[in-house]
Amino acid sequence: MKHLLTPQDFTVEELEKLFLLADDMEAHPTKYAHACEGKKLATLFFEPSTRTRLSHETAMLNLGGSVIGFPSGGVSSASKGESVADTIRVISCFADIAAIRHPKEGAAAVAAQYSGIPVINAGDGGHQHPTQTLLDLQTIRRLKGGLEHMTIGLCGDLKFGRTVHSLVSAMARYEGIRFVFISPDELRMPDYVSDMLRDRNIPFEEVTRLEDAIPQLDILYMTRVQKERFFNEEDYIRLKDFYILDKRKLSAARPDCYILHPLPRVGEIAPEIDDDPRAAYFLQVRYGVLVRMAAILTLLGLAPD
Ligand code: NCD
């Protein structure tokens, strides 16, 4: 049984197959409208979410399946002290596949150990968020015509932002990738990510000023400062507005430097950028449903060859 806990759970070849499937689903939606008939997705969300939960649910509904689940730990038996292991054992009796989001790093991996059904990690604390990476890659692939030979800038909270950890580990497997990590010192990329890049001789630099990095980028991935992972509010308040991408800063970017953001944005992208043809963050949301449809079908073993 296959789970999706980190982007590495799919090889580069498997990912390409998944993206081609998502392309086909976009072109021929009716072909897949009954592909998951009789199947159920459980969304187990112990942490707030708008996009990720509803995108998984939309994906399953588009495939003709149905959904059950809960949107917060507070309304589940977790509030009575039930363990993730017991919750997933129970859910395995109800559903065919589960997407789980949890504030603790490693929670989805624990769930997978006890699960009788495929588990999708929909975000585990500050660790990983692999389905976000699938849609980030699909967006880059579609806008740039591929995933090789580019410089990717990641800006903001690189310490707690799980989407950037997953994106870097996935992009590191493609030819000719360079990273520029743009963050305040306190929010630098964790060592386990930088060490992985060093071990594999993948070039990266770390800078503090967004202005210094912008002109060289093919992709600029902005992120929110992850308020919920801070130990004290003063640090959050001091760092939250460290980066604000506005028209003036964007004017130094290449004409084909696309701006991505996993959303929700708080203040780090000025709304005046939304009409710029390089703003791709709402397009990401569209691709999110399609890649999740492809992932669900693949994990259920129902994807066409
Ligand atoms: C992200 C997350 O939950 O990690 N949101 C999302 O799933 N699109 C990013 C964030 O919350 O900042």
Short mmCIF file of C-alpha atoms and ligand atoms in Angstrom, two decimals:
data_model
loop_
_atom_site.label_atom_id
_atom_site.label_comp_id
_atom_site.label_asym_id
_atom_site.label_seq_id
_atom_site.Cartn_x
_atom_site.Cartn_y
_atom_site.Cartn_z
CA MET A 1 0.00 0.00 0.00
CA LYS A 2 1.32 3.41 -1.00
CA HIS A 3 1.10 6.53 1.16
CA LEU A 4 1.98 10.14 0.34
CA LEU A 5 3.91 11.41 3.35
CA THR A 6 6.73 13.31 1.63
CA PRO A 7 7.31 14.15 -2.05
CA GLN A 8 9.97 11.38 -2.11
CA ASP A 9 7.22 8.79 -1.90
CA PHE A 10 6.92 9.30 -5.65
CA THR A 11 9.91 8.94 -7.97
CA VAL A 12 10.52 11.63 -10.58
CA GLU A 13 9.06 9.25 -13.18
CA GLU A 14 5.98 8.58 -11.05
CA LEU A 15 5.55 12.32 -10.57
CA GLU A 16 5.68 12.94 -14.31
CA LYS A 17 3.00 10.27 -14.80
CA LEU A 18 0.90 11.97 -12.16
CA PHE A 19 1.27 15.39 -13.84
CA LEU A 20 0.33 13.91 -17.22
CA LEU A 21 -2.73 12.35 -15.60
CA ALA A 22 -3.64 15.76 -14.09
CA ASP A 23 -3.22 17.33 -17.56
CA ASP A 24 -5.57 14.72 -19.03
CA MET A 25 -8.09 15.27 -16.21
CA GLU A 26 -8.09 18.97 -17.03
CA ALA A 27 -8.60 18.32 -20.74
CA HIS A 28 -11.20 15.51 -20.36
CA PRO A 29 -12.97 15.89 -16.98
CA THR A 30 -15.94 13.71 -17.91
CA LYS A 31 -13.65 10.74 -18.57
CA TYR A 32 -12.86 10.65 -14.84
CA ALA A 33 -16.26 11.68 -13.44
CA HIS A 34 -17.02 8.15 -12.15
CA ALA A 35 -13.46 6.89 -11.59
CA CYS A 36 -13.90 6.73 -7.79
CA GLU A 37 -17.57 5.79 -7.61
CA GLY A 38 -18.24 3.90 -4.38
CA LYS A 39 -15.00 5.13 -2.78
CA LYS A 40 -14.76 7.40 0.23
CA LEU A 41 -12.14 9.95 1.21
CA ALA A 42 -11.82 10.87 4.90
CA THR A 43 -10.39 14.32 5.65
CA LEU A 44 -9.01 14.36 9.19
CA PHE A 45 -8.00 17.94 9.90
CA PHE A 46 -6.63 18.66 13.37
CA GLU A 47 -5.46 22.11 12.19
CA PRO A 48 -7.21 24.96 10.34
CA SER A 49 -7.41 24.82 6.55
CA THR A 50 -9.41 26.31 3.72
CA ARG A 51 -7.71 25.19 0.52
CA THR A 52 -6.16 21.88 1.40
CA ARG A 53 -9.24 20.28 2.92
CA LEU A 54 -11.76 21.61 0.43
CA SER A 55 -9.41 20.91 -2.48
CA HIS A 56 -9.07 17.24 -1.44
CA GLU A 57 -12.83 17.00 -0.99
CA THR A 58 -13.51 18.66 -4.36
CA ALA A 59 -11.01 16.31 -5.98
CA MET A 60 -12.82 13.23 -4.62
CA LEU A 61 -16.25 14.61 -5.58
CA ASN A 62 -14.98 15.34 -9.12
CA LEU A 63 -13.99 11.68 -9.34
CA GLY A 64 -17.50 10.55 -8.38
CA GLY A 65 -16.50 9.47 -4.87
CA SER A 66 -17.77 10.77 -1.55
CA VAL A 67 -16.22 12.40 1.50
CA ILE A 68 -16.45 12.16 5.27
CA GLY A 69 -14.33 13.87 7.90
CA PHE A 70 -13.87 16.64 10.43
CA PRO A 71 -12.44 20.15 10.05
CA SER A 72 -10.81 20.52 13.48
CA GLY A 73 -9.43 18.37 16.29
CA GLY A 74 -11.86 20.08 18.67
CA VAL A 75 -14.86 18.28 17.17
CA SER A 76 -13.16 14.87 17.04
CA SER A 77 -12.32 12.39 19.80
CA ALA A 78 -8.79 13.82 19.82
CA SER A 79 -10.30 16.35 22.26
CA LYS A 80 -11.01 13.36 24.58
CA GLY A 81 -7.42 12.22 24.29
CA GLU A 82 -7.64 9.68 21.47
CA SER A 83 -4.33 8.95 19.73
CA VAL A 84 -3.73 9.43 16.01
CA ALA A 85 -3.01 5.69 15.80
CA ASP A 86 -6.46 4.80 17.17
CA THR A 87 -8.21 7.44 15.05
CA ILE A 88 -6.75 6.08 11.82
CA ARG A 89 -7.52 2.47 12.79
CA VAL A 90 -11.14 3.51 13.17
CA ILE A 91 -11.22 5.59 9.98
CA SER A 92 -9.77 2.63 8.07
CA CYS A 93 -13.10 0.87 8.74
CA PHE A 94 -15.07 3.76 7.22
CA ALA A 95 -13.11 5.09 4.24
CA ASP A 96 -10.84 3.98 1.39
CA ILE A 97 -8.25 6.77 1.68
CA ALA A 98 -7.49 9.50 4.24
CA ALA A 99 -5.96 12.97 4.13
CA ILE A 100 -4.66 14.05 7.52
CA ARG A 101 -3.42 17.43 8.76
CA HIS A 102 -1.96 17.65 12.23
CA PRO A 103 0.08 20.20 14.22
CA LYS A 104 2.69 17.61 15.21
CA GLU A 105 5.60 16.76 12.92
CA GLY A 106 5.48 13.09 11.97
CA ALA A 107 1.76 12.63 12.77
CA ALA A 108 0.91 11.47 9.23
CA ALA A 109 3.79 8.98 9.29
CA VAL A 110 2.49 7.56 12.57
CA ALA A 111 -1.01 7.34 11.09
CA ALA A 112 0.38 5.48 8.06
CA GLN A 113 1.95 2.88 10.35
CA TYR A 114 -1.41 1.96 11.83
CA SER A 115 -3.57 2.56 8.79
CA GLY A 116 -5.38 0.00 6.68
CA ILE A 117 -5.86 2.58 3.89
CA PRO A 118 -3.53 4.98 1.98
CA VAL A 119 -2.68 8.10 3.98
CA ILE A 120 -2.04 11.52 2.45
CA ASN A 121 -0.06 13.93 4.60
CA ALA A 122 -1.96 17.20 4.26
CA GLY A 123 0.58 19.01 6.46
CA ASP A 124 2.36 17.81 9.61
CA GLY A 125 3.42 20.72 11.81
CA GLY A 126 6.39 22.60 10.41
CA HIS A 127 7.65 19.51 8.59
CA GLN A 128 6.16 18.64 5.18
CA HIS A 129 3.19 19.29 2.90
CA PRO A 130 3.61 17.02 -0.12
CA THR A 131 0.32 17.66 -1.96
CA GLN A 132 1.10 21.39 -1.88
CA THR A 133 4.36 20.46 -3.56
CA LEU A 134 2.54 18.48 -6.24
CA LEU A 135 0.54 21.54 -7.17
CA ASP A 136 3.56 23.84 -6.90
CA LEU A 137 5.47 21.58 -9.30
CA GLN A 138 2.53 21.29 -11.69
CA THR A 139 2.19 25.09 -11.73
CA ILE A 140 5.91 25.57 -12.44
CA ARG A 141 5.89 22.78 -15.02
CA ARG A 142 2.94 24.28 -16.88
CA LEU A 143 4.19 27.86 -16.75
CA LYS A 144 7.83 27.09 -17.55
CA GLY A 145 7.34 24.05 -19.79
CA GLY A 146 9.41 21.83 -17.46
CA LEU A 147 11.06 21.49 -14.07
CA GLU A 148 14.76 21.69 -14.94
CA HIS A 149 17.38 24.43 -15.20
CA MET A 150 16.02 27.26 -13.11
CA THR A 151 16.73 29.44 -10.12
CA ILE A 152 14.05 29.32 -7.46
CA GLY A 153 13.84 31.92 -4.72
CA LEU A 154 12.00 30.99 -1.54
CA CYS A 155 11.17 33.93 0.65
CA GLY A 156 9.77 34.39 4.16
CA ASP A 157 9.43 31.84 6.94
CA LEU A 158 11.76 29.10 5.74
CA LYS A 159 12.12 27.69 9.25
CA PHE A 160 8.52 26.79 10.04
CA GLY A 161 7.05 26.82 6.52
CA ARG A 162 6.40 23.18 5.69
CA THR A 163 5.58 23.93 2.04
CA VAL A 164 9.12 25.16 1.35
CA HIS A 165 10.69 22.08 2.97
CA SER A 166 8.69 19.80 0.70
CA LEU A 167 9.24 21.96 -2.38
CA VAL A 168 13.02 22.07 -1.97
CA SER A 169 13.31 18.33 -1.40
CA ALA A 170 11.21 17.68 -4.51
CA MET A 171 12.89 20.24 -6.80
CA ALA A 172 16.36 19.08 -5.73
CA ARG A 173 15.83 15.95 -7.83
CA TYR A 174 15.70 17.86 -11.14
CA GLU A 175 18.71 18.86 -13.31
CA GLY A 176 20.20 22.33 -13.08
CA ILE A 177 18.24 23.66 -10.10
CA ARG A 178 19.63 26.49 -7.95
CA PHE A 179 17.96 27.83 -4.84
CA VAL A 180 18.07 31.26 -3.24
CA PHE A 181 16.79 31.22 0.34
CA ILE A 182 15.57 34.66 1.37
CA SER A 183 14.77 35.01 5.06
CA PRO A 184 15.62 36.86 8.23
CA ASP A 185 18.31 35.09 10.22
CA GLU A 186 15.79 33.75 12.77
CA LEU A 187 13.70 32.08 10.06
CA ARG A 188 16.45 30.41 8.02
CA MET A 189 15.98 27.08 6.26
CA PRO A 190 16.48 24.19 8.74
CA ASP A 191 19.87 22.46 8.64
CA TYR A 192 18.40 19.14 7.54
CA VAL A 193 17.29 20.76 4.27
CA SER A 194 20.52 22.75 3.67
CA ASP A 195 22.66 19.71 4.58
CA MET A 196 20.76 17.56 2.07
CA LEU A 197 21.56 20.13 -0.64
CA ARG A 198 25.24 20.33 0.38
CA ASP A 199 25.54 16.53 0.39
CA ARG A 200 24.19 16.40 -3.14
CA ASN A 201 26.17 19.40 -4.44
CA ILE A 202 23.05 21.34 -5.29
CA PRO A 203 23.83 25.07 -5.31
CA PHE A 204 22.03 27.41 -2.95
CA GLU A 205 22.66 30.77 -1.35
CA GLU A 206 21.10 32.43 1.66
CA VAL A 207 20.31 36.16 1.63
CA THR A 208 18.31 38.52 3.78
CA ARG A 209 17.22 41.19 1.29
CA LEU A 210 14.53 40.27 -1.25
CA GLU A 211 15.72 43.14 -3.49
CA ASP A 212 19.15 41.52 -3.83
CA ALA A 213 17.72 38.21 -4.97
CA ILE A 214 14.85 39.19 -7.26
CA PRO A 215 16.67 39.96 -10.55
CA GLN A 216 18.15 36.44 -10.89
CA LEU A 217 14.98 34.42 -10.23
CA ASP A 218 12.85 32.28 -12.55
CA ILE A 219 10.38 31.54 -9.74
CA LEU A 220 9.74 33.53 -6.57
CA TYR A 221 7.92 31.48 -3.91
CA MET A 222 6.61 33.79 -1.18
CA THR A 223 5.45 32.44 2.20
CA ARG A 224 3.61 33.62 5.26
CA VAL A 225 5.33 33.93 8.63
CA GLN A 226 3.85 30.92 10.46
CA LYS A 227 2.30 32.65 13.48
CA GLU A 228 0.97 29.41 15.01
CA ARG A 229 4.47 27.91 15.33
CA PHE A 230 6.07 30.79 17.25
CA PHE A 231 6.83 30.40 20.92
CA ASN A 232 6.31 34.06 21.70
CA GLU A 233 4.14 36.70 20.10
CA GLU A 234 6.77 39.48 20.24
CA ASP A 235 9.03 37.57 17.82
CA TYR A 236 6.10 37.05 15.47
CA ILE A 237 5.14 40.72 15.53
CA ARG A 238 8.74 41.76 14.87
CA LEU A 239 9.11 39.42 11.89
CA LYS A 240 5.67 39.27 10.30
CA ASP A 241 6.12 42.22 7.93
CA PHE A 242 9.77 41.57 7.12
CA TYR A 243 8.94 41.02 3.43
CA ILE A 244 6.26 42.72 1.40
CA LEU A 245 6.38 42.13 -2.32
CA ASP A 246 4.98 45.20 -4.08
CA LYS A 247 5.09 46.65 -7.59
CA ARG A 248 8.28 48.54 -6.91
CA LYS A 249 10.20 45.43 -5.83
CA LEU A 250 8.67 43.31 -8.58
CA SER A 251 9.85 45.81 -11.21
CA ALA A 252 13.38 44.36 -10.81
CA ALA A 253 12.18 40.83 -11.67
CA ARG A 254 12.47 39.16 -15.05
CA PRO A 255 9.40 39.34 -17.30
CA ASP A 256 9.00 35.56 -16.90
CA CYS A 257 9.64 35.32 -13.15
CA TYR A 258 6.41 33.82 -11.83
CA ILE A 259 5.24 34.55 -8.28
CA LEU A 260 3.92 31.59 -6.30
CA HIS A 261 2.49 31.45 -2.77
CA PRO A 262 0.83 28.47 -1.05
CA LEU A 263 -1.74 30.86 0.50
CA PRO A 264 -3.13 32.08 2.80
CA ARG A 265 -1.26 35.35 2.34
CA VAL A 266 -1.30 37.79 5.18
CA GLY A 267 0.68 40.84 4.13
CA GLU A 268 3.63 39.49 2.16
CA ILE A 269 2.20 40.09 -1.32
CA ALA A 270 0.55 43.45 -1.92
CA PRO A 271 -2.82 43.04 -3.69
CA GLU A 272 -1.59 45.48 -6.37
CA ILE A 273 0.44 42.53 -7.77
CA ASP A 274 -2.63 40.33 -8.30
CA ASP A 275 -3.27 41.63 -11.82
CA ASP A 276 0.33 41.15 -12.92
CA PRO A 277 0.54 38.29 -15.44
CA ARG A 278 3.34 36.79 -13.36
CA ALA A 279 1.11 36.35 -10.29
CA ALA A 280 0.40 32.60 -10.27
CA TYR A 281 -0.95 32.00 -6.76
CA PHE A 282 -4.59 31.58 -7.73
CA LEU A 283 -3.63 29.39 -10.67
CA GLN A 284 -1.89 27.14 -8.11
CA VAL A 285 -5.25 26.61 -6.41
CA ARG A 286 -6.77 25.43 -9.71
CA TYR A 287 -3.98 22.95 -10.30
CA GLY A 288 -4.33 21.83 -6.67
CA VAL A 289 -7.65 20.11 -7.33
CA LEU A 290 -6.33 18.41 -10.48
CA VAL A 291 -3.13 17.04 -8.93
CA ARG A 292 -5.07 15.82 -5.90
CA MET A 293 -7.50 14.03 -8.22
CA ALA A 294 -4.49 12.40 -9.86
CA ALA A 295 -2.92 11.55 -6.48
CA ILE A 296 -6.11 10.01 -5.07
CA LEU A 297 -6.62 7.88 -8.17
CA THR A 298 -2.97 6.78 -8.12
CA LEU A 299 -2.91 5.95 -4.39
CA LEU A 300 -6.11 3.92 -4.79
CA GLY A 301 -4.41 1.96 -7.56
CA LEU A 302 -7.05 3.12 -10.06
CA ALA A 303 -4.90 5.29 -12.34
CA PRO A 304 -4.93 4.24 -16.00
CA ASP A 305 -1.57 2.93 -17.31
C1 NCD B 1 0.03 26.22 3.80
C2 NCD B 1 0.10 25.28 4.97
O1 NCD B 1 -0.92 24.96 5.56
O2 NCD B 1 1.21 24.87 5.26
N1 NCD B 1 -1.26 26.44 3.35
C3 NCD B 1 -1.75 25.56 2.44
O3 NCD B 1 -1.95 24.41 2.70
N2 NCD B 1 -1.95 26.03 1.18
C4 NCD B 1 0.79 27.47 4.00
C5 NCD B 1 0.48 28.33 5.19
O4 NCD B 1 -0.40 28.03 5.99
O5 NCD B 1 1.15 29.35 5.30
#
